[in-house]
Amino acid sequence: MSAASRDSSSAGCRLYLITPPRFAVTRFREDLAAALDAGDVACLQLRLKDATPDDVKRATETLMPVCHARDVAFILNDDAGLAHALGCDGAHLGQTDGDHAGARRLLEGRILGITCHASRHLAMEAGELGADYVAFGAFFPTDTKEVVHHAAPEILEWWSQMMEIPCVAIGGITAENCGPLVRAGADFLAVVGAVWNHADGPEAGVRAMNAAIGAA
Ligand SMILES: Cc1ncc(COP(=O)(O)OP(=O)(O)O)c(N)n1
Ligand SMILES: Cc1ncsc1CCOP(=O)(O)O
Ligand SMILES: [Mg+2]
């Protein structure tokens, strides 16, 4: 999850996959393996908003080995303590997901990503705190989450020209619309629908995203 060298092309930009909001773990295990085998994926974020800690534990125990077998980092959404307890590679925290500084200490040596919406100020704060990446969005309309913050590619350009810390773009990103985000300097494109809801299936979704990143 570190940014490789950055230039004005797509070099270094990678796919950041997020799970669908709901799934049956046993079946999803196979879908995930197939998706990860279809092309480059830097990490998987387990994002189960309505699940109990036990559900998250079961999903992690099933899915993390699938990721690790393919050298894909496994990041847990929302809960740094649970990410630590379950041995995840890191956690992604939003602005209301607890104590960022405490999470940074707890997850020493692991990945900590922080949602910064469309705010330069929040991104600077996250950087100072030691975040491994900052996430900006939403860039496009999305059916996956009700969003109140809307970002434009300029924030990626501003951040990537100024800072070494990688930036993630999120929100309604597809193979068709991602070009400007890659060219603006996004290090990772985080997607749900573009892969899991792809008309030809998740494998086609991963292939299409990687082709679009490469062509940007
Ligand atoms: C990579 C990435 N970026 C942003 C988010 C959104 O996090 P948050 O604002 O906490 O919203 P929820 O995902 O918790 O609904 C994310 N999950 N991942
Ligand atoms: C979790 C999240 N945070 C901002 S937009 C979003 C949803 C991303 O999903 P999709 O790629 O389907 O728009
Ligand atoms: Mg959150």
Short mmCIF file of N, CA and C in Angstrom, two decimals, residues 78-161:
data_model
loop_
_atom_site.label_atom_id
_atom_site.label_comp_id
_atom_site.label_asym_id
_atom_site.label_seq_id
_atom_site.Cartn_x
_atom_site.Cartn_y
_atom_site.Cartn_z
N ASP A 78 -13.79 0.64 9.69
CA ASP A 78 -14.50 1.20 10.85
C ASP A 78 -13.91 0.91 12.23
N ASP A 79 -13.17 -0.18 12.43
CA ASP A 79 -12.87 -0.61 13.80
C ASP A 79 -11.39 -1.01 13.94
N ALA A 80 -10.58 -0.08 14.43
CA ALA A 80 -9.14 -0.35 14.56
C ALA A 80 -8.87 -1.44 15.60
N GLY A 81 -9.64 -1.43 16.68
CA GLY A 81 -9.43 -2.43 17.73
C GLY A 81 -9.67 -3.84 17.22
N LEU A 82 -10.76 -4.01 16.48
CA LEU A 82 -11.08 -5.32 15.93
C LEU A 82 -10.05 -5.71 14.86
N ALA A 83 -9.63 -4.74 14.07
CA ALA A 83 -8.59 -5.02 13.06
C ALA A 83 -7.33 -5.55 13.74
N HIS A 84 -6.97 -4.94 14.84
CA HIS A 84 -5.79 -5.37 15.59
C HIS A 84 -6.00 -6.77 16.16
N ALA A 85 -7.16 -6.96 16.79
CA ALA A 85 -7.44 -8.24 17.45
C ALA A 85 -7.48 -9.39 16.43
N LEU A 86 -7.95 -9.11 15.24
CA LEU A 86 -8.10 -10.17 14.24
C LEU A 86 -6.86 -10.35 13.37
N GLY A 87 -5.85 -9.52 13.60
CA GLY A 87 -4.61 -9.67 12.84
C GLY A 87 -4.72 -9.18 11.40
N CYS A 88 -5.60 -8.21 11.18
CA CYS A 88 -5.73 -7.65 9.82
C CYS A 88 -4.50 -6.83 9.49
N ASP A 89 -4.32 -6.56 8.21
CA ASP A 89 -3.17 -5.76 7.79
C ASP A 89 -3.36 -4.29 8.10
N GLY A 90 -4.57 -3.89 8.39
CA GLY A 90 -4.81 -2.50 8.73
C GLY A 90 -6.28 -2.20 8.87
N ALA A 91 -6.58 -0.92 9.05
CA ALA A 91 -7.97 -0.47 9.22
C ALA A 91 -8.19 0.80 8.42
N HIS A 92 -9.44 0.95 7.97
CA HIS A 92 -9.83 2.23 7.37
C HIS A 92 -10.83 2.91 8.30
N LEU A 93 -10.54 4.14 8.68
CA LEU A 93 -11.40 4.86 9.61
C LEU A 93 -11.96 6.12 8.96
N GLY A 94 -13.25 6.34 9.19
CA GLY A 94 -13.88 7.59 8.79
C GLY A 94 -13.69 8.65 9.87
N GLN A 95 -14.25 9.81 9.63
CA GLN A 95 -14.07 10.91 10.57
C GLN A 95 -14.78 10.68 11.89
N THR A 96 -15.75 9.77 11.91
CA THR A 96 -16.46 9.49 13.17
C THR A 96 -16.19 8.07 13.67
N ASP A 97 -15.14 7.48 13.17
CA ASP A 97 -14.83 6.09 13.55
C ASP A 97 -13.77 6.01 14.64
N GLY A 98 -13.96 6.80 15.69
CA GLY A 98 -13.10 6.67 16.86
C GLY A 98 -11.87 7.55 16.80
N ASP A 99 -10.96 7.22 17.70
CA ASP A 99 -9.78 8.03 17.99
C ASP A 99 -8.66 7.69 16.99
N HIS A 100 -8.42 8.58 16.05
CA HIS A 100 -7.43 8.29 15.01
C HIS A 100 -6.02 8.15 15.59
N ALA A 101 -5.68 9.01 16.53
CA ALA A 101 -4.33 8.96 17.11
C ALA A 101 -4.13 7.63 17.86
N GLY A 102 -5.15 7.23 18.61
CA GLY A 102 -5.08 5.95 19.32
C GLY A 102 -4.96 4.79 18.34
N ALA A 103 -5.72 4.89 17.26
CA ALA A 103 -5.66 3.83 16.24
C ALA A 103 -4.26 3.76 15.63
N ARG A 104 -3.67 4.93 15.41
CA ARG A 104 -2.32 4.95 14.84
C ARG A 104 -1.34 4.21 15.76
N ARG A 105 -1.47 4.47 17.07
CA ARG A 105 -0.57 3.80 18.03
C ARG A 105 -0.82 2.29 18.04
N LEU A 106 -2.10 1.93 18.09
CA LEU A 106 -2.46 0.51 18.16
C LEU A 106 -2.00 -0.24 16.91
N LEU A 107 -2.14 0.40 15.76
CA LEU A 107 -1.82 -0.27 14.50
C LEU A 107 -0.41 0.07 14.01
N GLU A 108 0.49 0.24 14.94
CA GLU A 108 1.88 0.52 14.57
C GLU A 108 2.40 -0.59 13.64
N GLY A 109 2.96 -0.19 12.53
CA GLY A 109 3.48 -1.18 11.58
C GLY A 109 2.42 -1.75 10.66
N ARG A 110 1.17 -1.38 10.88
CA ARG A 110 0.10 -1.83 9.98
C ARG A 110 -0.48 -0.61 9.26
N ILE A 111 -1.40 -0.88 8.35
CA ILE A 111 -1.94 0.19 7.50
C ILE A 111 -3.07 0.92 8.23
N LEU A 112 -3.01 2.25 8.21
CA LEU A 112 -4.14 3.05 8.69
C LEU A 112 -4.52 4.03 7.59
N GLY A 113 -5.76 3.91 7.11
CA GLY A 113 -6.29 4.84 6.11
C GLY A 113 -7.39 5.68 6.73
N ILE A 114 -7.50 6.93 6.30
CA ILE A 114 -8.48 7.84 6.89
C ILE A 114 -9.27 8.56 5.80
N THR A 115 -10.58 8.56 5.96
CA THR A 115 -11.48 9.30 5.08
C THR A 115 -11.29 10.80 5.29
N CYS A 116 -11.09 11.52 4.20
CA CYS A 116 -10.92 12.99 4.31
C CYS A 116 -11.94 13.74 3.46
N HIS A 117 -12.92 13.03 2.93
CA HIS A 117 -13.99 13.64 2.13
C HIS A 117 -13.39 14.50 1.01
N ALA A 118 -13.70 15.80 1.03
CA ALA A 118 -13.10 16.70 0.01
C ALA A 118 -12.34 17.81 0.71
N SER A 119 -11.76 17.46 1.85
CA SER A 119 -11.16 18.48 2.72
C SER A 119 -9.64 18.42 2.75
N ARG A 120 -9.02 19.50 2.32
CA ARG A 120 -7.56 19.59 2.40
C ARG A 120 -7.12 19.61 3.86
N HIS A 121 -7.91 20.26 4.69
CA HIS A 121 -7.58 20.35 6.10
C HIS A 121 -7.57 18.96 6.76
N LEU A 122 -8.61 18.18 6.51
CA LEU A 122 -8.66 16.83 7.10
C LEU A 122 -7.51 15.97 6.59
N ALA A 123 -7.16 16.16 5.33
CA ALA A 123 -6.06 15.37 4.76
C ALA A 123 -4.72 15.74 5.41
N MET A 124 -4.52 17.02 5.63
CA MET A 124 -3.28 17.45 6.30
C MET A 124 -3.22 16.87 7.71
N GLU A 125 -4.35 16.93 8.40
CA GLU A 125 -4.42 16.36 9.77
C GLU A 125 -4.09 14.87 9.76
N ALA A 126 -4.69 14.16 8.80
CA ALA A 126 -4.45 12.71 8.71
C ALA A 126 -2.98 12.43 8.41
N GLY A 127 -2.41 13.23 7.55
CA GLY A 127 -1.00 13.06 7.21
C GLY A 127 -0.11 13.29 8.43
N GLU A 128 -0.41 14.35 9.16
CA GLU A 128 0.40 14.66 10.36
C GLU A 128 0.29 13.56 11.40
N LEU A 129 -0.88 12.96 11.44
CA LEU A 129 -1.12 11.90 12.43
C LEU A 129 -0.39 10.60 12.08
N GLY A 130 0.02 10.49 10.83
CA GLY A 130 0.74 9.28 10.43
C GLY A 130 -0.08 8.29 9.63
N ALA A 131 -1.15 8.76 9.01
CA ALA A 131 -1.96 7.87 8.17
C ALA A 131 -1.09 7.34 7.01
N ASP A 132 -1.37 6.11 6.62
CA ASP A 132 -0.65 5.52 5.49
C ASP A 132 -1.26 5.93 4.16
N TYR A 133 -2.54 6.31 4.19
CA TYR A 133 -3.15 6.90 3.01
C TYR A 133 -4.32 7.78 3.44
N VAL A 134 -4.65 8.72 2.58
CA VAL A 134 -5.84 9.54 2.80
C VAL A 134 -6.82 9.22 1.67
N ALA A 135 -8.12 9.23 2.00
CA ALA A 135 -9.13 8.90 0.99
C ALA A 135 -10.02 10.11 0.73
N PHE A 136 -10.18 10.43 -0.55
CA PHE A 136 -11.03 11.54 -0.96
C PHE A 136 -12.23 11.00 -1.73
N GLY A 137 -13.39 11.66 -1.58
CA GLY A 137 -14.58 11.30 -2.35
C GLY A 137 -15.80 11.96 -1.74
N ALA A 138 -16.94 11.74 -2.29
CA ALA A 138 -17.22 10.87 -3.43
C ALA A 138 -17.05 11.65 -4.74
N PHE A 139 -16.43 11.00 -5.73
CA PHE A 139 -16.17 11.67 -6.99
C PHE A 139 -17.37 11.60 -7.95
N PHE A 140 -18.18 10.57 -7.82
CA PHE A 140 -19.31 10.39 -8.72
C PHE A 140 -20.50 9.87 -7.90
N PRO A 141 -21.71 9.98 -8.47
CA PRO A 141 -22.87 9.42 -7.77
C PRO A 141 -22.69 7.92 -7.53
N THR A 142 -23.16 7.47 -6.39
CA THR A 142 -23.01 6.06 -6.04
C THR A 142 -24.28 5.52 -5.40
N ASP A 143 -24.57 4.25 -5.67
CA ASP A 143 -25.71 3.58 -5.03
C ASP A 143 -25.27 2.83 -3.78
N THR A 144 -23.98 2.79 -3.50
CA THR A 144 -23.47 1.96 -2.41
C THR A 144 -23.62 2.64 -1.06
N LYS A 145 -23.55 3.97 -1.05
CA LYS A 145 -23.60 4.69 0.23
C LYS A 145 -24.25 6.05 -0.01
N GLU A 146 -25.00 6.51 0.98
CA GLU A 146 -25.52 7.88 0.91
C GLU A 146 -24.39 8.83 1.24
N VAL A 147 -24.02 9.66 0.31
CA VAL A 147 -22.86 10.52 0.54
C VAL A 147 -23.31 11.98 0.64
N VAL A 148 -22.58 12.73 1.46
CA VAL A 148 -22.86 14.16 1.58
C VAL A 148 -21.70 15.00 1.09
N HIS A 149 -20.55 14.38 0.92
CA HIS A 149 -19.36 15.11 0.48
C HIS A 149 -19.04 14.74 -0.97
N HIS A 150 -18.70 15.75 -1.75
CA HIS A 150 -18.40 15.54 -3.17
C HIS A 150 -17.04 16.13 -3.48
N ALA A 151 -16.20 15.31 -4.07
CA ALA A 151 -14.83 15.74 -4.37
C ALA A 151 -14.64 15.90 -5.88
N ALA A 152 -13.66 16.71 -6.24
CA ALA A 152 -13.29 16.91 -7.64
C ALA A 152 -11.83 16.49 -7.81
N PRO A 153 -11.45 16.14 -9.03
CA PRO A 153 -10.08 15.62 -9.26
C PRO A 153 -8.98 16.58 -8.79
N GLU A 154 -9.27 17.87 -8.73
CA GLU A 154 -8.23 18.84 -8.34
C GLU A 154 -7.63 18.51 -6.98
N ILE A 155 -8.42 17.94 -6.08
CA ILE A 155 -7.87 17.67 -4.74
C ILE A 155 -6.81 16.56 -4.82
N LEU A 156 -6.97 15.66 -5.76
CA LEU A 156 -5.97 14.60 -5.95
C LEU A 156 -4.69 15.20 -6.51
N GLU A 157 -4.87 16.14 -7.42
CA GLU A 157 -3.72 16.80 -8.05
C GLU A 157 -2.94 17.58 -6.99
N TRP A 158 -3.69 18.35 -6.20
CA TRP A 158 -3.07 19.16 -5.14
C TRP A 158 -2.32 18.26 -4.17
N TRP A 159 -2.98 17.22 -3.71
CA TRP A 159 -2.35 16.34 -2.71
C TRP A 159 -1.12 15.64 -3.28
N SER A 160 -1.26 15.08 -4.47
CA SER A 160 -0.17 14.24 -4.99
C SER A 160 1.04 15.07 -5.38
N GLN A 161 0.81 16.35 -5.69
CA GLN A 161 1.97 17.20 -6.01
C GLN A 161 2.71 17.64 -4.74
#
